[in-house]
């Protein structure tokens, strides 16, 4: 049996993701050392139980986790392969192909490198927000390459396991296509719609409702971070965007044909149902129960107490404020079957219930 | 002074919007009669206090509100102009130009017609969900045309006022362009992204996160309803979509240029900030405080009690479930300044707080 030893480990880059991995490994008994270009970040991470900032004997290191911003990844991984001759090197970047290509171009032996992508957190955040359980039950994609040694793959699997994540294995290119489709393309399309708003008179924007806000919410993300992610995945993204460009062109052609429009809308609705539910289950048809939040101290808390007393499983909640009055509505999302009972229970408890 | 009298009034079509208008008018002391092709709808609306299903003397009617599905609007309005020779006729459809054009084509005198669009509710819903205050503090667009009599405009303004709405006046074409931009275009772009998901392997969709869910949420709307809205506004929409098609083409051209990508993303972020805040105020930078919901009965209610005790203004809340474990996180959206105090207060109260 191949022994999988992770101690001592070194985490390079102690933002949210790096520091959280370090905390999880430390919790699991691994000796973790921390490095960050901004030493204050490493010190904060250490103070939160992520490990130590003491130097480590380079020859002894068994695992290096590179958690720097996307642009720096390949350079830091390449250096780590030289600095730590007995270590498995992994990274936590959200695009894998470009990193692997840059490493291959160096001609270095990459047997000790295996990429990975824990799907939680954001590179924006510092170590102050890190937590040992950040990855629990999250998807963690491992991206071995043709020349990854078995030992390297096993070490990286072990890291994901100790972090409590759900493991998935994909080749780098496959991974990049998949996250391009489900994460980067939506980001760009959201930015496309949001950017178009700048051409509109302010008067038109006063007619904006929740739909526009939903579609454009992620476009509020950090352009400097997303620039790195998009640029690193531009080959896969160009192909995906070309397909949407063609689909949009077809819609424009047929926009005066109601049957074609309905077919387009139908396809969209079917697409929303293809997204797995939050618990990994099949997507359910949810219903919304909308309850007025009276303008009185503690009303939201009392409302929630009564929702819980109704004994239905709450999938999501949103608060909708009226545009001018300081008044709000609580929309409680429940499985379709639970809407009627919840509605009845809340009405019986004296709340003002609307169920659209 | 011109007398504005609304009694007796007739509401044709008693779905959510029609029945809610009827309830608001009844509450204001107007004598309201109800008609619906599905008589059960009119009966339900009447039972909820929207008015009476008793026939009305056609010559006496002063106001007719047409609240049928979009396709039926112009026909019903035309009939109403003949049936009720002394009434002002309005409708509550979400697209105005095509209705006006169809009416003009009949050659009828349209002095007694003035369109309107109360921006709340959805034609999907029946009278059971109606409420007299559905339009309070919502935007209500009035769309007079060149030959609308002053009396007609005043009557329709009065309807919106009695419903408690905020009035805006726009020409029909102007209105359609504006709602096309802020409502119909986002609907189609959401459907475009969602439809693209059907081409993806299920394995890729398991990597989907909240961003994709946000962008595609409204694509889950009823295709048969949206077909009518999109078709009625297809001229304005074709122009808007062509602009986005061109912008998307430019992005694809420049996807390998990081500076161009960042400029595109920057423009998107600026666009999100152009959307007025929920209270009509300038958009604020919100922050999110994320708190673990322990798996114990009543924990959500206790959590909310402590959030309220912290004394910060909650703008929105969402619940994020872990993918497999029956465990959740509550994300509380507050103004940026309030995040630190809320975080501190909740930590002090013993909750597990993360602030990304």
XYZ file of C-alpha atoms in Angstrom:
712
model
C 0.000 0.000 0.000
C 1.332 3.406 -0.912
C 1.793 5.579 2.124
C 0.201 9.004 1.778
C 1.997 11.451 4.024
C 1.262 15.157 3.945
C 3.511 16.431 6.775
C 5.100 18.853 6.664
C 2.968 20.783 4.191
C 3.419 24.286 2.836
C 0.565 26.536 1.725
C 1.689 29.396 -0.540
C -0.907 32.180 -0.662
C -3.078 32.594 2.414
C -6.231 34.238 1.115
C -9.618 32.722 1.865
C -9.003 29.499 -0.060
C -5.357 28.926 0.905
C -5.900 29.713 4.577
C -9.029 27.540 4.687
C -7.156 24.564 3.213
C -4.388 25.191 5.756
C -6.891 25.275 8.630
C -8.500 22.037 7.486
C -5.125 20.284 7.188
C -3.983 21.591 10.572
C -7.229 20.364 12.106
C -6.470 16.950 10.588
C -3.088 16.846 12.320
C -0.911 17.871 9.390
C 2.053 20.146 10.163
C 1.305 23.189 7.991
C 3.668 26.034 7.118
C 2.421 29.264 5.570
C 3.912 31.636 2.998
C 2.424 34.766 1.467
C 3.934 37.671 -0.457
C 1.959 39.812 1.972
C 3.444 38.531 5.234
C 0.576 40.115 7.178
C -1.797 37.667 5.481
C 0.304 34.695 6.558
C 0.430 36.057 10.109
C -3.327 36.523 10.239
C -3.849 33.005 8.894
C -1.431 31.602 11.486
C -3.232 33.488 14.270
C -6.466 31.822 13.147
C -5.022 28.330 13.493
C -3.970 27.742 9.878
C -0.388 26.760 10.760
C 2.968 28.386 11.349
C 4.991 31.036 9.526
C 8.237 29.391 10.678
C 10.484 28.323 7.782
C 10.372 24.669 6.794
C 13.160 22.296 5.721
C 12.672 22.241 1.947
C 13.753 18.627 1.496
C 11.269 17.464 4.149
C 8.174 19.067 2.583
C 5.688 16.448 1.279
C 2.905 18.704 0.032
C 2.769 22.201 -1.403
C -0.608 23.863 -2.016
C -0.338 26.918 -4.276
C -3.222 29.329 -3.672
C -2.047 32.554 -5.265
C -4.042 34.715 -7.717
C -4.548 32.984 -11.092
C -1.835 34.919 -12.969
C 0.895 33.854 -10.557
C 0.041 30.145 -10.376
C 2.295 28.579 -13.011
C 5.355 30.560 -11.937
C 4.933 29.672 -8.272
C 4.242 26.001 -9.068
C 7.353 25.841 -11.253
C 9.480 27.334 -8.465
C 7.959 24.955 -5.932
C 8.894 21.938 -8.075
C 12.524 23.105 -7.810
C 12.478 24.258 -4.169
C 10.773 21.156 -2.754
C 12.246 18.094 -4.497
C 10.267 15.558 -2.449
C 6.873 17.259 -2.413
C 3.664 16.794 -4.348
C 2.572 20.179 -5.698
C -1.039 21.129 -6.262
C -2.871 24.400 -6.803
C -6.414 25.595 -6.246
C -6.867 27.768 -9.335
C -10.205 27.946 -11.110
C -8.709 27.419 -14.600
C -6.391 24.459 -15.143
C -5.395 24.148 -18.809
C -3.391 27.338 -19.131
C -1.426 26.555 -15.965
C -0.587 23.061 -17.207
C 0.424 24.395 -20.628
C 2.721 27.002 -19.067
C 4.323 24.320 -16.882
C 4.795 21.973 -19.851
C 6.483 24.788 -21.766
C 9.184 24.930 -19.095
C 10.184 21.356 -19.912
C 10.097 20.511 -16.173
C 9.223 16.996 -14.997
C 5.604 17.363 -13.839
C 5.155 13.934 -12.233
C 4.881 15.584 -8.831
C 2.235 18.101 -9.951
C -1.508 17.432 -9.942
C -3.943 20.340 -10.265
C -7.157 20.794 -8.324
C -10.067 23.200 -7.977
C -12.073 23.374 -4.771
C -15.351 25.040 -5.732
C -15.917 27.387 -2.827
C -14.833 30.837 -1.846
C -13.361 33.588 -3.944
C -9.796 34.794 -4.396
C -10.959 38.266 -3.348
C -11.135 37.429 0.289
C -8.388 37.543 2.862
C -7.455 35.028 5.573
C -9.755 36.730 8.098
C -12.695 34.982 6.428
C -11.052 31.546 6.238
C -12.570 28.514 7.942
C -11.599 24.879 8.274
C -14.985 23.702 6.999
C -15.187 25.955 3.924
C -15.024 22.942 1.598
C -17.245 20.519 3.474
C -19.670 18.929 1.015
C -18.463 21.247 -1.752
C -17.279 19.893 -5.073
C -13.493 19.587 -5.375
C -12.303 18.826 -8.898
C -8.974 17.015 -9.261
C -7.252 17.401 -12.635
C -4.452 14.856 -13.053
C -2.448 15.064 -16.298
C -0.844 12.349 -18.421
C 2.375 12.356 -16.438
C 1.030 12.876 -12.919
C 2.496 10.152 -10.691
C -0.008 7.952 -8.858
C 1.503 9.157 -5.587
C 0.764 12.808 -6.538
C -2.844 12.053 -7.379
C -3.305 10.167 -4.115
C -1.816 13.040 -2.119
C -4.146 15.579 -3.689
C -7.152 13.295 -3.189
C -6.134 13.067 0.461
C -6.087 16.874 0.744
C -9.604 17.140 -0.651
C -10.769 14.323 1.642
C -9.305 15.959 4.745
C -11.132 19.165 3.728
C -14.404 17.215 3.666
C -15.070 17.887 -0.017
C -16.846 15.743 -2.618
C -14.271 14.587 -5.159
C -14.645 14.704 -8.933
C -11.865 13.908 -11.393
C -11.597 15.592 -14.785
C -8.816 16.299 -17.249
C -7.672 19.925 -17.205
C -9.223 20.810 -20.563
C -12.475 19.058 -19.673
C -12.641 20.924 -16.378
C -12.048 24.260 -18.076
C -14.794 23.610 -20.589
C -17.222 22.650 -17.829
C -16.559 25.651 -15.566
C -16.466 27.840 -18.666
C -19.984 26.704 -19.466
C -21.546 26.844 -16.017
C -19.608 29.709 -14.436
C -17.589 31.889 -16.839
C -20.193 32.124 -19.624
C -22.969 33.190 -17.209
C -20.560 35.763 -15.765
C -19.931 37.246 -19.215
C -23.588 37.167 -20.250
C -24.554 38.898 -17.016
C -21.927 41.568 -17.726
C -23.228 41.873 -21.297
C -26.761 42.641 -20.102
C -25.536 44.923 -17.304
C -23.207 46.826 -19.629
C -26.101 47.471 -22.006
C -27.910 49.338 -19.220
C -25.390 52.160 -19.474
C -26.886 53.176 -22.819
C -30.353 53.622 -21.298
C -31.958 56.806 -19.971
C -32.211 56.796 -16.177
C -36.001 57.058 -16.527
C -36.121 53.620 -18.156
C -34.143 52.081 -15.332
C -36.781 53.180 -12.833
C -38.981 50.482 -14.408
C -36.464 47.769 -13.475
C -37.772 44.847 -11.454
C -36.354 41.819 -9.699
C -35.724 39.929 -12.952
C -33.146 42.427 -14.178
C -31.518 42.462 -10.756
C -31.209 38.654 -10.748
C -29.737 38.478 -14.238
C -27.138 41.173 -13.570
C -26.212 40.412 -9.954
C -22.965 38.517 -10.649
C -21.823 41.225 -13.061
C -21.089 43.185 -9.879
C -18.070 40.901 -9.263
C -14.470 42.131 -9.258
C -13.347 42.829 -12.871
C -9.662 42.397 -11.980
C -10.202 38.896 -10.631
C -12.546 37.855 -13.438
C -10.178 39.271 -16.050
C -7.621 36.674 -14.948
C -10.123 33.814 -14.960
C -11.645 34.710 -18.349
C -8.267 35.304 -19.945
C -6.926 31.978 -18.703
C -9.920 30.178 -20.237
C -10.406 32.254 -23.379
C -10.068 29.391 -25.854
C -12.918 27.353 -24.377
C -14.984 30.499 -23.804
C -14.697 31.706 -27.380
C -16.306 28.477 -28.595
C -19.115 28.653 -26.029
C -19.799 32.316 -26.736
C -19.859 31.690 -30.476
C -22.657 29.185 -29.926
C -24.667 31.662 -27.880
C -23.926 34.346 -30.474
C -25.352 32.101 -33.174
C -28.390 31.212 -31.026
C -28.998 34.903 -30.349
C -28.727 35.625 -34.065
C -31.375 32.986 -34.774
C -33.660 34.473 -32.124
C -33.311 37.928 -33.688
C -34.180 36.501 -37.102
C -37.309 34.833 -35.714
C -38.370 37.415 -33.104
C -41.522 38.189 -35.124
C -42.525 34.505 -35.222
C -44.479 33.738 -32.016
C -44.055 29.965 -32.407
C -40.283 30.308 -32.742
C -40.221 32.643 -29.724
C -42.197 30.172 -27.638
C -39.893 27.316 -28.688
C -36.919 29.450 -27.621
C -38.547 30.252 -24.262
C -39.529 26.616 -23.763
C -35.968 25.532 -24.350
C -34.845 28.072 -21.752
C -37.303 26.813 -19.178
C -36.234 23.227 -19.804
C -32.641 24.382 -19.337
C -33.363 25.825 -15.885
C -34.697 22.423 -14.884
C -31.473 20.712 -15.936
C -29.552 22.405 -13.126
C -29.251 19.954 -10.224
C -30.997 20.942 -6.992
C -29.056 22.321 -4.086
C -28.787 18.959 -2.415
C -27.574 17.302 -5.599
C -31.076 15.903 -6.041
C -33.205 16.338 -9.110
C -34.509 19.881 -9.452
C -37.910 20.242 -7.835
C -40.644 22.638 -8.773
C -40.595 25.170 -6.012
C -43.378 27.429 -4.988
C -43.188 30.771 -3.286
C -45.254 31.859 -0.307
C -45.134 35.620 0.115
C -45.835 37.081 3.543
C -45.979 40.728 4.525
C -43.415 41.808 7.100
C -45.216 44.263 9.391
C -43.300 47.420 10.239
C -42.826 46.526 13.910
C -39.725 45.606 15.930
C -39.010 41.900 15.964
C -41.608 41.059 13.354
C -39.134 39.231 11.108
C -38.077 37.007 13.957
C -41.673 36.240 14.958
C -42.454 35.553 11.317
C -39.629 33.041 11.106
C -40.706 31.402 14.325
C -44.150 30.830 12.808
C -42.686 29.589 9.512
C -40.657 27.048 11.454
C -43.652 26.120 13.567
C -45.497 25.305 10.332
C -43.018 22.466 9.949
C -42.202 22.853 6.244
C -38.731 22.647 4.790
C -37.622 26.146 3.756
C -35.487 26.034 0.598
C -34.771 29.725 0.313
C -36.040 33.079 1.465
C -35.814 36.535 -0.039
C -36.959 39.888 1.232
C -38.646 42.213 -1.212
C -38.911 45.825 -0.163
C -41.580 48.094 -1.470
C -40.019 50.750 -3.601
C -40.764 53.764 -1.425
C -42.499 52.670 1.747
C -40.398 51.155 4.492
C -42.307 47.927 4.208
C -41.268 44.504 3.088
C -42.379 41.104 1.934
C -40.778 37.822 2.788
C -40.833 35.290 -0.029
C -40.433 31.762 1.337
C -39.479 29.151 -1.252
C -40.744 25.670 -0.490
C -41.426 22.517 -2.439
C -44.619 22.851 -4.444
C -46.534 20.475 -2.140
C -45.681 22.526 0.927
C -46.961 25.869 -0.353
C -50.617 25.289 0.424
C -50.055 24.035 4.010
C -47.590 26.846 4.761
C -49.957 29.418 3.326
C -52.807 28.084 5.445
C -50.722 27.896 8.600
C -49.397 31.426 8.224
C -52.846 32.816 7.472
C -54.206 31.039 10.549
C -51.402 32.596 12.573
C -52.625 36.037 11.500
C -50.055 36.917 8.836
C -50.850 38.649 5.595
C -50.116 35.968 2.982
C -49.994 36.255 -0.798
C -49.110 33.284 -2.995
C -48.380 34.252 -6.591
C -62.924 71.805 -12.825
C -63.489 68.569 -14.675
C -65.324 66.066 -12.549
C -63.660 62.665 -12.386
C -66.239 60.028 -11.673
C -65.453 56.321 -11.800
C -68.786 54.791 -10.688
C -70.012 52.463 -11.891
C -66.859 50.775 -13.147
C -66.414 47.477 -14.968
C -63.332 45.280 -14.746
C -63.025 42.749 -17.583
C -60.646 39.932 -16.718
C -60.323 39.056 -13.041
C -56.897 37.475 -12.732
C -54.412 38.767 -10.183
C -54.084 42.231 -11.731
C -57.727 42.802 -12.698
C -59.088 41.553 -9.395
C -56.547 43.587 -7.442
C -57.518 46.782 -9.289
C -61.157 45.941 -8.601
C -60.478 45.418 -4.906
C -58.611 48.730 -4.644
C -61.426 50.605 -6.421
C -64.091 48.935 -4.275
C -62.122 49.861 -1.161
C -62.113 53.468 -2.404
C -65.916 53.467 -2.640
C -66.261 52.895 -6.388
C -69.132 50.626 -7.523
C -67.268 47.858 -9.368
C -68.757 45.201 -11.662
C -66.792 42.155 -12.742
C -66.666 40.159 -15.973
C -64.504 37.204 -16.915
C -64.725 34.614 -19.690
C -64.217 32.126 -16.887
C -67.175 33.033 -14.705
C -65.638 31.154 -11.756
C -62.816 33.699 -11.708
C -65.274 36.581 -11.486
C -67.139 34.790 -8.692
C -63.953 34.196 -6.733
C -62.957 37.836 -7.181
C -66.395 38.977 -6.015
C -66.194 36.726 -2.975
C -62.910 38.407 -2.079
C -64.427 41.873 -2.092
C -63.541 42.930 -5.629
C -67.090 43.913 -6.574
C -70.228 42.345 -7.978
C -70.947 40.006 -10.900
C -74.388 41.606 -11.356
C -74.886 43.099 -14.857
C -74.408 46.835 -15.183
C -76.339 49.422 -17.249
C -73.993 49.911 -20.205
C -74.815 53.588 -20.696
C -74.073 54.334 -17.030
C -70.566 52.835 -16.973
C -67.862 55.520 -16.494
C -64.741 53.341 -16.406
C -63.769 50.029 -18.005
C -60.496 48.341 -17.002
C -59.459 45.598 -19.432
C -57.202 43.052 -17.739
C -57.290 40.081 -20.102
C -54.252 38.165 -21.419
C -52.136 40.291 -23.836
C -53.435 38.693 -27.057
C -57.056 39.539 -26.260
C -56.546 43.166 -25.221
C -57.191 45.125 -28.418
C -60.315 43.116 -29.306
C -61.851 43.541 -25.864
C -60.992 47.251 -25.750
C -62.562 47.777 -29.170
C -65.733 46.026 -28.060
C -65.818 48.035 -24.837
C -65.634 51.313 -26.776
C -68.843 50.236 -28.544
C -70.599 48.662 -25.560
C -70.006 51.499 -23.111
C -70.486 54.803 -24.974
C -69.916 57.004 -21.905
C -66.948 55.197 -20.351
C -63.226 55.794 -20.295
C -61.489 52.557 -21.301
C -58.040 51.557 -20.061
C -56.079 48.326 -19.986
C -53.284 46.954 -17.843
C -51.229 45.161 -20.508
C -47.450 45.091 -20.332
C -46.946 46.098 -23.993
C -48.782 49.177 -25.286
C -47.776 49.981 -28.879
C -49.215 46.922 -30.569
C -52.560 47.363 -28.788
C -52.761 50.992 -29.836
C -51.836 50.135 -33.439
C -54.515 47.446 -33.596
C -57.097 49.883 -32.231
C -56.079 52.594 -34.707
C -56.450 50.093 -37.542
C -60.128 49.707 -36.671
C -60.707 53.390 -37.419
C -62.565 53.762 -34.119
C -62.542 57.061 -32.224
C -60.012 56.443 -29.437
C -60.559 59.636 -27.416
C -62.019 57.564 -24.579
C -59.089 55.125 -24.493
C -55.887 55.658 -22.492
C -53.528 52.729 -21.878
C -51.749 51.959 -18.645
C -49.345 49.420 -17.164
C -49.246 48.801 -13.435
C -45.879 47.136 -12.787
C -46.785 44.424 -10.311
C -48.104 40.921 -10.467
C -48.232 38.514 -13.361
C -51.015 37.460 -15.680
C -50.410 33.854 -14.626
C -52.132 34.258 -11.336
C -55.790 33.929 -10.549
C -58.073 36.104 -8.406
C -57.328 34.024 -5.304
C -54.005 35.865 -4.996
C -55.423 39.345 -5.592
C -55.110 42.083 -2.997
C -56.226 45.690 -2.756
C -52.718 46.904 -1.962
C -50.908 45.036 -4.756
C -49.970 48.317 -6.450
C -49.089 50.415 -3.416
C -45.801 52.200 -4.082
C -45.364 50.296 -7.337
C -44.745 52.106 -10.590
C -47.844 52.574 -12.758
C -47.110 53.803 -16.260
C -49.852 55.749 -18.040
C -49.588 55.851 -21.838
C -51.875 58.513 -23.322
C -51.926 58.765 -27.126
C -52.318 61.761 -29.435
C -56.093 61.617 -29.394
C -56.726 60.642 -25.757
C -59.200 63.114 -24.284
C -58.076 64.995 -21.166
C -60.997 63.448 -19.315
C -59.755 59.927 -20.187
C -56.251 60.650 -18.972
C -57.585 62.096 -15.720
C -59.782 59.052 -15.143
C -56.877 56.657 -15.595
C -54.632 58.761 -13.357
C -57.365 58.572 -10.735
C -57.438 54.759 -10.990
C -53.683 54.562 -10.411
C -53.945 57.017 -7.518
C -56.729 55.066 -5.828
C -54.545 51.957 -6.154
C -51.759 53.779 -4.294
C -49.275 53.530 -7.168
C -46.501 55.908 -8.213
C -47.457 57.480 -11.551
C -45.218 57.819 -14.596
C -46.376 59.007 -18.012
C -44.809 57.767 -21.231
C -45.907 57.450 -24.837
C -46.780 53.881 -25.833
C -43.704 53.372 -27.988
C -41.433 54.894 -25.357
C -42.927 52.633 -22.690
C -42.431 49.543 -24.844
C -38.801 50.409 -25.499
C -38.175 50.954 -21.796
C -39.802 47.720 -20.565
C -38.216 45.926 -23.506
C -34.826 47.039 -22.248
C -35.256 46.420 -18.531
C -37.636 43.451 -18.553
C -38.052 41.651 -21.892
C -34.386 41.670 -22.932
C -33.203 40.236 -19.590
C -35.930 37.578 -19.930
C -34.637 36.551 -23.366
C -30.976 36.637 -22.345
C -31.757 34.494 -19.319
C -33.544 32.020 -21.601
C -30.577 32.114 -23.996
C -28.141 31.083 -21.257
C -30.549 28.525 -19.788
C -31.274 27.001 -23.197
C -27.547 26.571 -23.802
C -27.378 24.304 -20.754
C -29.309 21.613 -22.613
C -26.257 20.987 -24.789
C -24.075 20.217 -21.775
C -23.289 16.829 -20.229
C -25.017 16.374 -16.868
C -21.594 16.015 -15.254
C -20.757 19.624 -16.136
C -23.962 20.873 -14.560
C -22.951 19.372 -11.221
C -20.342 22.171 -11.103
C -23.068 24.835 -11.285
C -23.087 27.441 -8.528
C -25.306 30.285 -7.395
C -24.233 32.577 -10.244
C -25.725 30.344 -12.923
C -28.899 29.944 -10.851
C -29.289 33.722 -10.535
C -28.757 34.388 -14.226
C -31.228 31.708 -15.345
C -33.918 32.071 -12.653
C -36.396 34.131 -14.690
C -36.036 31.783 -17.654
C -38.244 29.474 -15.562
C -41.228 31.756 -16.322
C -44.265 30.650 -18.332
C -43.355 30.452 -22.070
C -46.989 30.886 -23.144
C -47.333 34.179 -21.299
C -43.925 35.479 -22.334
C -44.559 34.483 -25.939
C -47.395 37.009 -26.015
C -45.353 39.765 -24.381
C -42.273 39.233 -26.571
C -44.325 38.963 -29.749
C -46.221 42.151 -28.969
C -42.930 44.027 -28.516
C -40.824 42.346 -31.182
C -39.932 45.504 -33.098
C -38.312 47.244 -30.132
C -36.743 43.991 -28.970
C -35.102 43.232 -32.308
C -33.206 46.526 -32.094
C -32.122 45.948 -28.498
C -31.053 42.387 -29.200
C -29.089 43.460 -32.249
C -27.060 45.783 -30.048
C -26.299 43.005 -27.576
C -25.517 40.681 -30.486
C -22.973 43.205 -31.763
C -21.511 43.712 -28.264
C -21.214 39.945 -27.839
C -19.497 39.714 -31.222
C -16.956 42.317 -30.117
C -16.328 40.428 -26.881
C -15.704 37.206 -28.810
C -13.233 39.022 -31.087
C -11.337 40.391 -28.105
C -11.676 37.479 -25.664
C -7.910 36.841 -25.827
C -7.125 40.474 -24.941
C -7.145 40.767 -21.134
C -7.430 44.573 -21.217
C -10.475 44.414 -23.471
C -12.009 41.721 -21.247
C -11.469 43.844 -18.159
C -12.996 46.883 -19.876
C -16.029 44.736 -20.766
C -16.339 43.476 -17.183
C -15.865 46.985 -15.797
C -18.664 48.258 -17.997
C -20.866 45.447 -16.680
C -20.124 46.294 -13.074
C -20.854 49.974 -13.716
C -24.123 48.892 -15.311
C -25.235 47.004 -12.196
C -24.715 50.221 -10.241
C -27.002 52.150 -12.592
C -30.046 50.187 -11.401
C -31.873 52.254 -8.781
C -31.957 50.788 -5.268
C -35.032 49.064 -3.961
C -36.219 52.195 -2.180
C -35.685 54.299 -5.289
C -32.486 55.594 -3.703
C -29.085 55.447 -5.277
C -27.684 51.923 -5.366
C -25.587 51.238 -2.313
C -22.690 48.872 -2.007
C -24.047 46.003 0.005
C -22.086 43.546 2.016
C -22.990 40.021 2.957
C -22.695 38.512 6.412
C -22.882 34.729 6.264
C -23.997 32.844 9.344
C -24.233 29.103 9.829
C -27.730 27.783 10.565
C -27.260 25.019 13.131
C -29.210 21.842 12.514
C -31.531 22.297 15.500
C -35.243 23.063 15.738
C -36.041 26.747 15.827
C -32.500 27.824 15.036
C -33.534 29.988 12.086
C -35.992 31.899 14.244
C -33.441 32.407 17.022
C -30.939 33.508 14.414
C -33.337 36.118 13.080
C -34.116 37.322 16.565
C -30.407 37.954 17.118
C -30.016 39.631 13.705
C -32.852 41.985 14.624
C -31.392 42.541 18.083
C -28.187 43.688 16.374
C -30.211 46.636 15.112
C -29.000 46.746 11.512
C -31.239 47.238 8.505
C -31.526 43.937 6.633
C -31.752 44.504 2.868
C -32.077 40.897 1.813
C -31.456 37.396 3.056
C -30.763 34.152 1.239
C -30.336 30.633 2.503
C -27.554 28.559 1.016
C -27.747 24.843 1.624
C -24.702 22.665 1.618
C -24.892 20.360 -1.336
C -25.253 17.078 0.526
C -25.404 17.690 4.252
C -28.671 18.956 5.701
C -26.981 22.120 6.823
C -27.404 25.688 5.730
C -25.989 29.154 5.728
C -27.911 32.361 6.027
C -26.519 35.221 3.966
C -27.686 38.555 5.350
C -27.267 41.504 2.982
C -26.703 44.819 4.701
C -25.225 48.171 3.768
C -21.433 47.981 3.669
C -21.068 49.970 6.894
C -23.317 47.598 8.823
C -21.442 44.391 7.987
C -18.712 44.742 10.599
C -21.084 45.576 13.513
C -23.488 42.771 12.531
C -20.626 40.322 12.213
C -19.309 41.296 15.634
C -22.724 41.172 17.277
C -23.549 37.740 15.855
C -20.145 36.347 16.807
C -20.617 37.700 20.320
C -24.025 35.999 20.427
C -22.291 32.690 19.741
C -23.101 32.227 16.030
C -20.687 30.869 13.482
C -20.066 33.869 11.203
C -18.239 34.069 7.904
C -17.979 37.293 5.957
C -16.725 36.781 2.400
